[in-house]
C-alpha cells in the first residue's frame, strides 16, 4: 500500500477487498463502540463534561501564546528544557542532538503520534541510533515496518495469526516449537523481550496527552505501563508534544481526562495517568537526570488562524474513527498519513496541504456520528465541507465533478426547468429499473454501480408528492 | 530565546491577532485568573458522598479494575497481611520496600521469613511495597508521588505491587488529590513524577482482548488500613 494520501482511492479499493483486514476491523465495530456506550451510560455528567472539555480547549486555543509562555516558565523553573520546533525537521534534529550529546545507542519509546508525524524512527536509525517501540501495538507495527493504523490501537488491522508469524520470524532466539496461539502468550513474549530493552535504554521518549501551564508538567495516559518504564528508567526523558497539547491547570487536564478514556476505550479511567515535571530531584534515587520537551508547531499555528482552529481541540481519543463507517470499511492505512478517520480527513490537509490530501475530506458519508461522539465536540463534517469548498475554489476538484456541479447549479437556479427535468429523470429511472426497483448499471454512475446497485426512484419527485399532499389536506 | 521560539510565537500572535501590550491586557488577565483560581469542572455525583461510603466506593471500583483489596485494622498489621498475600499468591518471601520510615518501622521482625530490602526497584524484584498519597473513590484510583521515600520504579518494575492506603487518605474526586499535593508541595509545584494507578497493567492491542500484565505489574494489591472511625476492624468480604 502506497503511504501517501494521494493514493487514497487505490488504497481504499484494495482495502475493501482484503479479507484479513475485514476480519481484523470487525473488532473495531463491536469492541470500541459497545464499550464506549456502556461507560457513557454509567456517568450522568458525561455530556456536561464534554461541554466543559470543549470550553477548556476553546479558551486555551484563544490564549495559546500566553499559556505556552507560562508553561515554559514553570517547566524551566523545575529544571527542564523546552525546544521550540517550527518544523518536523527541526524536531528530528533536536531529538538527535540530545541523543548524540549523551552518547545514546538505544532509545525506548512510549506511544507518540507526533513521533510518526516527524518520522523520528527513520531519522534515528539513519543516524545509528536504535529506536525501540514499547507499546505492544507499536512494537508489532515496528517489527512489520508499518505505520500504526489507528491512533490508540496501532495494530488493530492485524489478526493474531499474523502477529504470531511476525514474532516467530523476529524472535529467532526463542524455541521454534513454543506455543503462541493465545493472545496471552504473545503478550508474555513481548513483555520478556521488551523488559531487557527498558533496562538497557539510554534515552526514553514519550509523547504527551497534556502539557500543564500551571505546573510545567507533561501528562501521559497508558494502560500497559510501557510509557512509565520508558520515562522512569533511562538517564534522559524526552517528551515530544505539539503546541495545542497545553491546558491551563491540573483541574482542566482532569476534566478532559474524565472524557478521554471513556471516549477512547470505554474505560472509566486508563490504568496509568502519569505526570512528569522536570528531572529527578535532590534525594531521588530514580528518575531521569535530564528532562526535555520538544514543542512542535508543524503547521498548527497557521491552522489556528483559519476556519480549522476547532480541529486543534482534538484530544486523540479515536472515537471518531471507531464510529466511522468509512474507517470500518477501509481501516487506517488507506488514508496514507499519520492520522486516519474523520479527524485525519480534517487534520491531514491542514498539516500537509489540501493538494496532497484532497481525497480525504471527500471520503465521508456525512453520517455525522464522528461529531456526535467527539468528546470536545469538533464539528468534523462541517470542516470536511470547508475543505471541499477550498478544493473547489482552488480548482482541485476533478473536471467531471465540476461539470456536474455546474449543471446542477444551472438547473437548481431555474425551478420550473428543475421540476421538469427531475420529474422526467425520476420516471425514466423508475421505468428502467422495472419491478426490482434497482439499477445494476447506469451511464456516468459507474463509480456507484460498479460495486452496488442503485435504488431507483419510484417515479415521482418529492415536489410532486408534496404538492399533491397539500391539495388533499388543504383547506 | 531561540529562532524557533520567535518563529512560533510570532506565528501564534499573528493567528490570534495580538496587538499592543495594552490591548492584550484583558487576555493576560483571563489567563492569570484561570491559573490562580484553577476552577473545577463538573464533579461526578457518584463520589460526592460521606467518607465511609467513599472508602467502599474506592474498594468496589478498584476491584472492578482487577486490583485486589484487603482491609486491615491498623498499620501494624501490614507485615502479616503482606505475608498472607505472598503465601496466597505462591510468591517467594522477598520484598522490596519503599525507603519510607513509616513503612520501614513496621514490625517486620514479626515476619522473619520475609526478606525485606529497601530502595528503588531492580530488574529482578518480584514484589514491591509502597505507600500512597491518596485513593480516589470516583474510579478506584491510587495517587502516588515520587520522592526520596517513594522511588517511581517500585510502581512499575516488579510483577506485584502492594500499596498501603489508609482509609483517611481516600478522597472523592481527582481534584481532591491535587489539593492534597498542593498542600504538600505548594501551588504550582509537583514532584518529579505523580502516578494515578487504576488496577494492574493491561493491553488490548491484540484483537481487542484485554490481557493483564502487559509491561507493568501483573497484580496490584491494596492493603486498606481502616484508621478512621467508620472503619472499625476488618469487614467480611473485604
XYZ file of C-alpha atoms in Angstrom:
713
model
C 0.000 0.000 0.000
C 1.347 3.400 -1.019
C 1.682 5.548 2.084
C 0.514 8.843 0.700
C -2.944 10.410 0.815
C -2.645 10.856 -2.981
C -3.091 7.102 -3.306
C -6.270 7.124 -1.221
C -8.657 5.824 -3.885
C -6.424 2.947 -4.939
C -5.674 2.140 -1.291
C -9.335 2.150 -0.351
C -10.243 -0.105 -3.288
C -7.564 -2.595 -2.245
C -8.573 -2.401 1.414
C -12.231 -3.296 0.904
C -11.159 -6.418 -0.986
C -8.780 -7.604 1.765
C -10.500 -10.403 3.737
C -7.875 -10.440 6.507
C -8.313 -6.692 7.061
C -12.063 -7.136 7.147
C -11.751 -9.778 9.879
C -9.460 -7.556 11.935
C -11.631 -4.451 11.545
C -14.697 -6.324 12.768
C -13.181 -5.957 16.261
C -13.353 -2.156 15.979
C -17.084 -2.124 15.437
C -18.050 -4.454 18.258
C -15.294 -3.598 20.722
C -14.894 0.151 20.834
C -18.479 1.219 20.169
C -20.102 -1.022 22.777
C -17.533 -0.256 25.458
C -17.821 3.496 24.979
C -21.622 3.374 25.108
C -21.521 1.461 28.397
C -19.033 3.830 30.020
C -21.051 6.867 28.924
C -24.268 5.374 30.286
C -22.618 4.975 33.706
C -21.727 8.654 34.045
C -24.722 11.028 34.098
C -22.353 14.012 33.941
C -20.757 12.863 30.682
C -22.350 15.442 28.395
C -21.724 18.270 30.861
C -18.085 17.143 30.986
C -17.904 17.212 27.177
C -19.130 20.800 27.178
C -16.597 21.691 29.848
C -13.792 19.928 27.952
C -14.696 21.810 24.772
C -14.773 25.120 26.658
C -11.338 24.467 28.172
C -9.884 23.752 24.738
C -11.552 26.786 23.156
C -10.288 29.057 25.934
C -6.775 27.619 25.730
C -6.563 27.942 21.939
C -7.751 31.545 22.218
C -4.841 32.213 24.599
C -2.348 29.695 23.254
C 0.634 32.069 23.101
C 0.143 33.152 26.704
C -0.344 29.639 28.095
C 2.745 28.386 26.255
C 4.756 31.227 27.798
C 3.527 30.257 31.255
C 4.136 26.609 30.580
C 7.740 27.269 29.543
C 8.341 29.467 32.561
C 7.145 26.824 35.040
C 8.771 23.944 33.211
C 12.154 25.667 33.062
C 11.913 26.614 36.739
C 11.649 22.879 37.527
C 14.895 22.183 35.677
C 13.572 21.078 32.299
C 14.312 22.445 28.858
C 11.898 23.387 26.059
C 12.950 23.020 22.409
C 10.741 25.126 20.134
C 10.496 23.422 16.754
C 8.627 25.106 13.886
C 9.001 22.116 11.532
C 9.283 18.339 11.626
C 12.919 18.647 10.533
C 13.655 20.940 13.487
C 12.101 18.435 15.879
C 14.059 15.499 14.424
C 17.269 17.473 14.703
C 16.561 18.495 18.293
C 15.968 14.882 19.375
C 19.052 13.649 17.545
C 21.209 16.378 19.122
C 20.216 15.296 22.622
C 20.739 11.613 21.820
C 24.189 12.292 20.373
C 25.273 14.530 23.221
C 24.537 11.812 25.778
C 26.023 9.103 23.567
C 22.762 7.169 23.226
C 22.777 3.836 21.420
C 19.254 2.653 22.095
C 16.165 4.692 22.758
C 12.943 3.266 24.183
C 9.746 4.926 23.064
C 6.288 5.254 24.505
C 3.420 5.720 22.109
C 3.515 9.046 20.260
C 1.694 10.099 17.111
C 3.930 13.174 16.889
C 6.858 10.793 16.541
C 5.072 9.344 13.493
C 4.340 12.813 12.205
C 8.035 13.755 12.217
C 9.270 10.315 11.047
C 11.522 10.121 14.064
C 12.350 6.409 13.963
C 13.667 6.558 10.409
C 15.792 9.567 11.308
C 17.298 7.943 14.406
C 18.036 4.717 12.533
C 19.701 6.600 9.701
C 21.982 8.123 12.332
C 22.961 4.890 14.020
C 20.578 5.019 16.985
C 18.142 2.162 17.575
C 14.590 3.230 18.457
C 12.519 0.566 20.240
C 8.761 0.988 20.295
C 7.451 -0.397 23.587
C 3.670 -0.076 23.340
C 2.670 -3.587 22.292
C 0.759 -2.445 19.228
C 3.543 -0.066 18.202
C 6.125 -2.795 18.745
C 4.231 -5.149 16.429
C 3.843 -2.456 13.789
C 7.543 -1.583 14.051
C 8.508 -5.247 13.525
C 6.435 -5.241 10.353
C 7.896 -1.972 9.057
C 4.422 -0.431 9.013
C 2.775 2.661 10.428
C 0.078 2.451 13.103
C -3.363 2.119 11.502
C -5.215 3.663 14.430
C -4.169 6.403 16.828
C -4.837 4.409 20.005
C -4.799 0.827 18.695
C -1.833 0.775 16.301
C -2.161 -2.909 15.328
C -5.932 -3.040 15.040
C -5.590 -4.008 11.363
C -3.892 -7.286 12.295
C -5.248 -10.640 13.372
C -3.356 -12.702 15.933
C -2.154 -15.308 13.442
C -0.265 -12.563 11.598
C 1.262 -11.312 14.849
C 2.288 -14.860 15.727
C 4.055 -15.176 12.373
C 5.889 -11.874 12.972
C 7.024 -12.951 16.424
C 8.297 -16.275 15.069
C 10.161 -14.501 12.274
C 11.794 -11.905 14.540
C 12.295 -13.672 17.869
C 14.557 -16.377 16.458
C 16.438 -16.962 19.691
C 13.305 -18.496 21.246
C 12.393 -22.193 20.793
C 10.509 -22.626 17.493
C 8.159 -25.224 18.989
C 6.755 -22.783 21.604
C 3.033 -22.134 21.621
C 1.910 -18.655 20.545
C -1.728 -19.269 19.803
C -3.237 -17.332 22.676
C -3.059 -13.535 22.908
C -1.785 -14.110 26.472
C 1.270 -15.951 25.117
C 2.033 -13.195 22.621
C 1.774 -10.522 25.330
C 4.036 -12.566 27.601
C 6.697 -12.982 24.922
C 6.741 -9.255 24.115
C 6.925 -8.454 27.831
C 10.030 -10.609 28.229
C 11.811 -9.148 25.220
C 10.975 -5.539 25.941
C 11.900 -5.818 29.616
C 15.547 -6.139 28.609
C 15.217 -3.154 26.281
C 13.722 -0.965 29.010
C 16.636 -1.712 31.334
C 19.274 -1.089 28.648
C 17.967 2.133 27.097
C 19.961 5.371 27.301
C 17.108 7.714 26.435
C 13.336 7.363 26.847
C 10.995 9.224 24.503
C 7.298 9.642 25.234
C 4.510 11.719 23.774
C 2.185 13.863 25.857
C -1.571 13.907 26.213
C -1.291 17.227 28.017
C 1.198 19.911 28.955
C 0.117 21.812 32.056
C 0.834 25.551 32.235
C 0.161 25.723 35.979
C 2.990 23.343 36.900
C 5.140 22.952 33.752
C 4.258 19.236 33.633
C 3.635 16.723 30.852
C 0.987 14.026 31.249
C 0.767 10.670 29.520
C -2.065 8.170 29.640
C -1.403 4.463 29.083
C -2.654 1.031 30.055
C 0.429 -1.103 29.630
C 2.906 0.749 31.830
C 5.385 0.904 28.961
C 5.362 4.687 28.984
C 6.267 4.667 32.660
C 9.182 2.283 32.254
C 10.272 4.462 29.310
C 10.293 7.656 31.358
C 11.493 6.260 34.697
C 14.497 4.103 33.777
C 16.779 5.887 31.233
C 19.061 8.768 32.123
C 17.239 11.168 29.802
C 13.496 11.687 29.273
C 12.437 13.440 26.066
C 8.787 14.412 25.583
C 7.587 15.193 22.078
C 4.418 17.250 22.008
C 2.617 19.626 19.705
C 1.644 23.171 20.703
C -2.054 22.517 21.237
C -1.424 19.947 23.995
C -1.147 22.671 26.601
C -4.005 23.157 29.096
C -4.122 25.787 31.838
C -4.389 23.803 35.070
C -4.334 20.333 36.619
C -8.102 20.716 37.086
C -8.516 21.356 33.355
C -6.471 18.278 32.489
C -8.659 16.319 34.927
C -11.910 17.378 33.288
C -10.597 16.246 29.919
C -9.235 13.002 31.399
C -12.774 12.185 32.542
C -13.959 12.101 28.925
C -10.744 10.793 27.325
C -10.618 7.146 28.440
C -14.380 6.733 28.232
C -14.383 8.000 24.650
C -11.294 6.032 23.664
C -11.508 2.549 25.159
C -14.669 2.787 27.244
C -12.623 2.587 30.439
C -13.653 4.558 33.496
C -10.035 5.733 33.694
C -6.901 4.472 31.998
C -4.667 2.240 34.105
C -1.831 4.748 34.276
C -2.040 8.526 34.156
C 1.434 9.890 34.765
C 2.520 13.450 35.414
C 6.198 14.282 34.805
C 7.691 17.554 35.993
C 11.345 18.235 35.347
C 14.215 15.811 36.038
C 14.776 13.841 39.263
C 15.015 15.973 42.398
C 17.697 16.135 45.045
C 17.487 12.961 47.110
C 15.511 10.977 44.489
C 17.002 7.528 43.911
C 15.493 7.026 40.459
C 14.073 9.024 37.576
C 15.856 10.763 34.677
C 18.661 13.239 35.155
C 17.557 15.299 32.146
C 14.073 16.281 31.020
C 13.462 17.824 27.596
C 10.269 18.798 25.815
C 10.236 19.055 22.025
C 7.455 21.521 21.235
C 6.312 21.054 17.647
C 4.358 23.513 15.509
C 4.435 21.907 12.024
C 1.537 23.927 10.596
C -0.587 24.228 13.716
C -0.082 27.952 14.331
C -1.359 28.507 10.782
C -4.398 26.323 11.394
C -5.079 28.451 14.454
C -5.641 31.458 12.200
C -8.326 29.999 9.956
C -11.590 28.063 9.981
C -9.837 24.885 11.105
C -8.899 26.140 14.578
C -11.515 23.887 16.166
C -9.714 20.793 14.880
C -6.885 21.684 17.260
C -9.200 20.826 20.150
C -8.675 17.140 19.341
C -7.530 15.053 22.318
C -6.679 11.977 20.170
C -9.196 9.553 21.675
C -10.003 7.844 18.383
C -13.785 7.826 18.948
C -14.434 9.453 15.555
C -12.670 6.662 13.655
C -14.158 3.977 15.902
C -17.608 5.147 14.848
C -16.846 5.907 11.188
C -18.381 3.649 8.520
C -15.602 4.599 6.112
C -12.887 3.672 8.625
C -14.744 0.419 9.386
C -14.588 -0.491 5.699
C -11.020 0.500 4.811
C -9.014 0.750 8.063
C -6.383 3.365 8.790
C -3.593 2.671 6.310
C -5.659 3.652 3.281
C -5.665 7.258 4.489
C -1.957 7.307 3.695
C -0.736 9.522 6.523
C -0.429 9.626 10.317
C -3.987 10.472 11.362
C -6.754 8.337 9.839
C -10.529 8.574 10.083
C -12.604 11.757 10.269
C -10.061 13.718 12.337
C -7.382 12.681 9.842
C -9.569 13.886 6.987
C -9.595 17.320 8.612
C -6.071 17.495 10.090
C -4.094 15.992 7.221
C -4.987 18.661 4.647
C -4.287 21.277 7.322
C -0.839 19.898 8.099
C 0.428 18.752 4.692
C -1.834 20.676 2.301
C -5.149 20.118 0.527
C -3.244 19.482 -2.731
C -1.753 16.373 -1.109
C -4.788 15.176 0.797
C -7.822 16.295 -1.214
C -9.438 12.863 -1.302
C -9.613 12.553 2.479
C -12.356 15.124 3.238
C -14.303 13.570 0.382
C -14.172 10.118 1.966
C -17.185 10.703 4.150
C -20.858 9.787 4.068
C -21.599 12.782 6.311
C -23.487 10.479 8.617
C -22.394 12.702 11.482
C -21.515 10.005 14.001
C -17.983 11.395 14.399
C -19.295 14.715 15.622
C -21.921 13.017 17.763
C -19.275 11.086 19.740
C -16.427 13.638 19.769
C -15.627 14.412 23.434
C -14.673 18.003 22.582
C -17.474 18.435 20.032
C -15.356 19.183 16.967
C -17.741 19.853 14.057
C -15.946 17.327 11.825
C -18.485 17.104 8.966
C -18.630 20.885 8.719
C -14.846 21.011 8.477
C -14.742 18.358 5.792
C -17.239 20.504 3.891
C -14.905 23.508 4.351
C -12.074 21.528 2.795
C -14.271 20.504 -0.136
C -15.109 24.156 -0.709
C -11.421 25.068 -0.647
C -10.688 22.363 -3.142
C -13.388 23.727 -5.414
C -12.155 27.301 -5.038
C -8.634 26.243 -5.902
C -9.787 24.190 -8.863
C -8.506 20.963 -7.350
C -11.825 19.190 -7.812
C -11.869 16.768 -10.815
C -13.264 18.235 -14.041
C -16.208 15.815 -14.216
C -17.312 16.788 -10.720
C -17.001 20.490 -11.509
C -19.054 19.997 -14.699
C -21.695 18.085 -12.742
C -21.884 20.775 -10.078
C -22.130 23.431 -12.801
C -25.043 21.632 -14.426
C -26.774 21.212 -11.110
C -26.334 24.907 -10.278
C -27.814 25.830 -13.651
C -30.883 23.677 -13.006
C -31.349 24.462 -9.344
C -31.469 28.172 -10.006
C -34.319 27.633 -12.532
C -37.134 25.980 -10.537
C -39.503 25.372 -13.465
C -36.841 23.669 -15.524
C -35.593 21.803 -12.446
C -39.053 20.326 -11.750
C -39.465 19.213 -15.314
C -36.010 17.628 -15.628
C -36.101 15.850 -12.265
C -39.651 14.638 -12.898
C -38.582 13.219 -16.224
C -35.447 11.643 -14.744
C -37.400 10.044 -11.898
C -39.901 8.489 -14.274
C -37.178 7.351 -16.649
C -35.111 5.699 -13.911
C -38.203 4.038 -12.436
C -39.091 2.619 -15.853
C -35.522 1.404 -16.463
C -35.379 -0.268 -13.065
C -38.595 -2.149 -13.651
C -40.182 -4.217 -10.873
C -36.929 -4.798 -8.958
C -36.668 -1.096 -8.229
C -32.878 -1.281 -8.577
C -30.433 -0.446 -11.342
C -27.398 -2.653 -11.883
C -25.607 -0.185 -14.108
C -26.103 3.334 -15.312
C -24.054 5.512 -17.663
C -21.935 8.136 -15.825
C -22.621 6.445 -12.478
C -20.176 3.557 -12.786
C -18.439 4.676 -9.602
C -21.584 3.777 -7.736
C -22.995 0.869 -9.728
C -19.622 -0.825 -10.128
C -19.829 -2.108 -6.552
C -23.534 -1.892 -5.710
C -26.981 -1.462 -7.246
C -28.571 1.968 -7.407
C -32.004 2.078 -5.735
C -34.239 3.734 -8.338
C -36.767 6.491 -7.631
C -40.350 5.240 -7.522
C -41.429 7.518 -10.331
C -42.493 10.701 -8.545
C -40.410 13.555 -7.183
C -40.689 14.957 -3.692
C -42.076 18.184 -5.099
C -44.857 16.356 -6.899
C -45.767 14.349 -3.791
C -45.707 17.443 -1.602
C -47.954 19.388 -3.957
C -50.424 16.507 -4.044
C -50.402 16.170 -0.269
C -51.148 19.870 0.125
C -54.038 19.593 -2.314
C -55.622 16.667 -0.467
C -55.150 18.049 3.064
C -55.572 21.706 2.132
C -58.481 23.907 3.216
C 15.444 32.598 23.475
C 15.799 30.895 20.104
C 14.915 31.431 16.472
C 12.419 28.581 16.713
C 10.693 30.169 19.672
C 10.493 33.545 17.939
C 9.075 31.995 14.779
C 6.392 30.030 16.625
C 5.432 32.848 18.964
C 5.260 35.294 16.049
C 3.020 32.952 14.124
C 0.752 32.363 17.131
C 0.458 36.070 17.843
C -0.459 36.757 14.218
C -3.054 33.978 14.270
C -4.571 35.345 17.471
C -4.417 38.926 16.173
C -2.453 40.144 19.169
C -1.680 43.829 19.188
C -0.023 46.213 21.592
C 0.681 45.136 25.169
C -2.202 47.244 26.391
C -4.749 45.680 24.094
C -3.691 42.239 25.284
C -4.089 43.075 28.949
C -7.543 41.527 29.026
C -6.248 38.264 27.623
C -3.424 38.205 30.173
C -5.872 38.810 32.967
C -8.053 35.914 31.854
C -5.013 33.633 31.840
C -3.813 34.819 35.257
C -7.250 34.353 36.731
C -7.625 30.808 35.497
C -4.171 29.796 36.748
C -4.834 31.489 40.055
C -8.294 30.066 40.681
C -7.916 26.665 38.961
C -11.717 26.181 38.771
C -13.046 22.618 38.846
C -15.164 21.179 36.077
C -18.396 19.224 36.685
C -17.921 16.845 39.628
C -19.435 13.373 39.224
C -22.121 12.951 41.900
C -21.154 9.323 42.470
C -18.157 10.330 44.613
C -19.791 13.262 46.459
C -20.804 11.011 49.349
C -19.831 10.581 53.047
C -16.257 9.412 53.777
C -17.164 5.848 54.754
C -19.144 5.443 51.541
C -16.178 6.845 49.593
C -13.975 4.121 51.048
C -16.491 1.481 49.970
C -16.752 3.029 46.503
C -12.961 3.145 46.206
C -12.759 -0.546 47.020
C -15.573 -1.544 44.656
C -14.111 0.441 41.753
C -10.556 -0.824 42.345
C -11.762 -4.424 42.439
C -13.735 -3.848 39.240
C -10.419 -2.845 37.605
C -8.830 -6.136 38.722
C -6.988 -4.844 41.785
C -7.330 -6.877 44.984
C -8.079 -5.210 48.304
C -7.568 -6.458 51.858
C -8.844 -4.378 54.759
C -6.725 -4.337 57.905
C -7.354 -2.644 61.228
C -4.015 -0.897 61.701
C -0.664 -0.191 60.088
C 0.978 -2.716 62.424
C -0.891 -5.473 60.623
C 0.812 -4.676 57.289
C 3.675 -7.214 57.651
C 1.270 -10.063 58.443
C -1.022 -9.014 55.573
C 1.968 -8.986 53.212
C 2.915 -12.486 54.409
C -0.646 -13.645 53.705
C -0.528 -12.141 50.229
C 2.821 -13.739 49.366
C 1.587 -17.116 50.569
C -1.740 -16.917 48.757
C -0.050 -15.843 45.505
C 2.603 -18.521 45.947
C 5.451 -15.998 45.803
C 8.958 -16.200 47.260
C 9.098 -14.386 50.646
C 11.076 -11.418 49.335
C 10.043 -7.817 49.343
C 11.362 -4.514 48.033
C 10.198 -1.839 50.413
C 9.914 1.883 49.699
C 12.562 3.672 51.819
C 9.992 5.452 53.967
C 10.349 5.420 57.759
C 6.626 4.807 58.194
C 6.908 1.515 56.288
C 10.421 0.573 57.461
C 9.431 0.917 61.108
C 6.567 -1.530 60.867
C 7.013 -4.756 62.909
C 8.768 -6.699 60.142
C 10.594 -8.803 62.772
C 7.249 -10.487 63.354
C 7.647 -11.981 59.854
C 11.203 -13.362 59.955
C 10.537 -15.470 56.854
C 10.239 -12.375 54.660
C 13.487 -10.994 53.297
C 12.994 -7.220 53.231
C 15.184 -4.874 51.202
C 14.594 -1.159 50.789
C 15.407 1.158 47.908
C 14.455 1.605 44.281
C 13.326 -1.404 42.243
C 15.844 -3.502 40.360
C 15.066 -5.637 37.336
C 14.589 -8.905 39.241
C 12.385 -7.725 42.094
C 9.130 -9.683 42.250
C 7.210 -7.750 44.895
C 7.262 -4.107 45.977
C 5.523 -2.388 48.850
C 4.826 1.351 48.749
C 2.612 3.923 50.364
C 0.287 6.314 48.548
C -0.764 9.953 48.723
C -4.464 9.314 48.222
C -7.091 6.931 46.923
C -9.626 8.410 44.507
C -13.058 6.909 45.152
C -14.509 8.006 41.789
C -12.681 5.289 39.865
C -10.751 3.267 42.478
C -7.546 5.060 41.525
C -4.372 5.306 43.625
C -2.408 8.557 43.671
C 1.348 8.181 44.254
C 4.047 10.855 44.257
C 7.776 10.313 43.774
C 10.429 11.400 46.244
C 13.404 10.096 48.202
C 10.985 7.896 50.170
C 8.966 6.847 47.133
C 11.000 5.786 44.075
C 8.828 5.522 40.940
C 10.455 2.295 39.728
C 8.735 0.440 42.616
C 5.381 1.155 40.967
C 6.289 -0.381 37.609
C 9.164 -2.870 37.552
C 8.075 -5.630 39.971
C 5.421 -8.169 38.949
C 3.470 -7.478 42.130
C 2.802 -4.016 43.521
C 1.424 -3.907 47.059
C 0.191 -0.494 48.214
C -0.622 0.608 51.738
C -3.530 3.058 51.696
C -5.182 4.487 54.788
C -8.935 4.980 54.783
C -8.262 8.569 55.872
C -6.404 9.075 52.571
C -9.442 8.195 50.462
C -10.995 11.221 48.764
C -13.869 11.583 46.340
C -12.508 13.199 43.182
C -9.124 13.523 41.457
C -9.205 17.243 42.248
C -9.204 16.429 45.967
C -5.960 14.581 45.262
C -4.459 17.656 43.554
C -5.391 19.716 46.589
C -3.510 17.283 48.850
C -0.448 17.630 46.609
C -0.748 21.432 46.695
C -0.763 21.276 50.494
C 2.449 19.239 50.478
C 4.444 20.778 47.634
C 2.990 24.265 47.321
C 0.957 25.731 44.483
C 2.436 25.373 41.021
C 4.908 22.734 42.231
C 4.864 18.992 41.778
C 7.419 16.269 42.495
C 9.190 14.706 39.504
C 6.526 12.019 38.973
C 2.901 11.754 40.026
C 1.184 8.458 39.199
C -2.520 7.754 39.036
C -2.842 3.961 39.050
C -6.105 2.115 38.421
C -5.670 -1.653 38.583
C -2.758 -3.678 37.191
C -1.100 -3.196 33.785
C -3.095 -4.337 30.746
C -3.295 -4.244 26.959
C -5.968 -4.818 24.338
C -3.624 -4.448 21.373
C -4.183 -7.994 20.127
C -7.672 -8.354 18.677
C -9.177 -6.108 21.349
C -8.995 -8.794 24.049
C -7.831 -7.467 27.407
C -4.711 -9.150 28.811
C -3.376 -8.226 32.234
C 0.332 -7.760 32.893
C 1.485 -6.049 29.704
C 4.654 -4.260 30.905
C 3.873 -3.041 34.398
C 2.743 -5.098 37.420
C 0.643 -8.183 36.748
C -1.066 -7.772 40.105
C -1.992 -4.734 42.184
C -2.836 -5.475 45.821
C -4.123 -2.747 48.129
C -3.853 -3.004 51.910
C -6.592 -0.674 53.101
C -5.877 0.411 56.666
C -9.075 1.329 58.493
C -7.707 4.218 60.519
C -10.948 6.198 60.616
C -13.933 5.829 62.911
C -16.142 4.489 60.206
C -13.849 1.530 59.703
C -13.663 -0.450 62.945
C -11.720 -3.554 62.125
C -11.737 -5.752 59.046
C -15.084 -6.470 57.478
C -16.338 -9.561 55.777
C -15.808 -9.841 52.087
C -13.146 -7.078 52.045
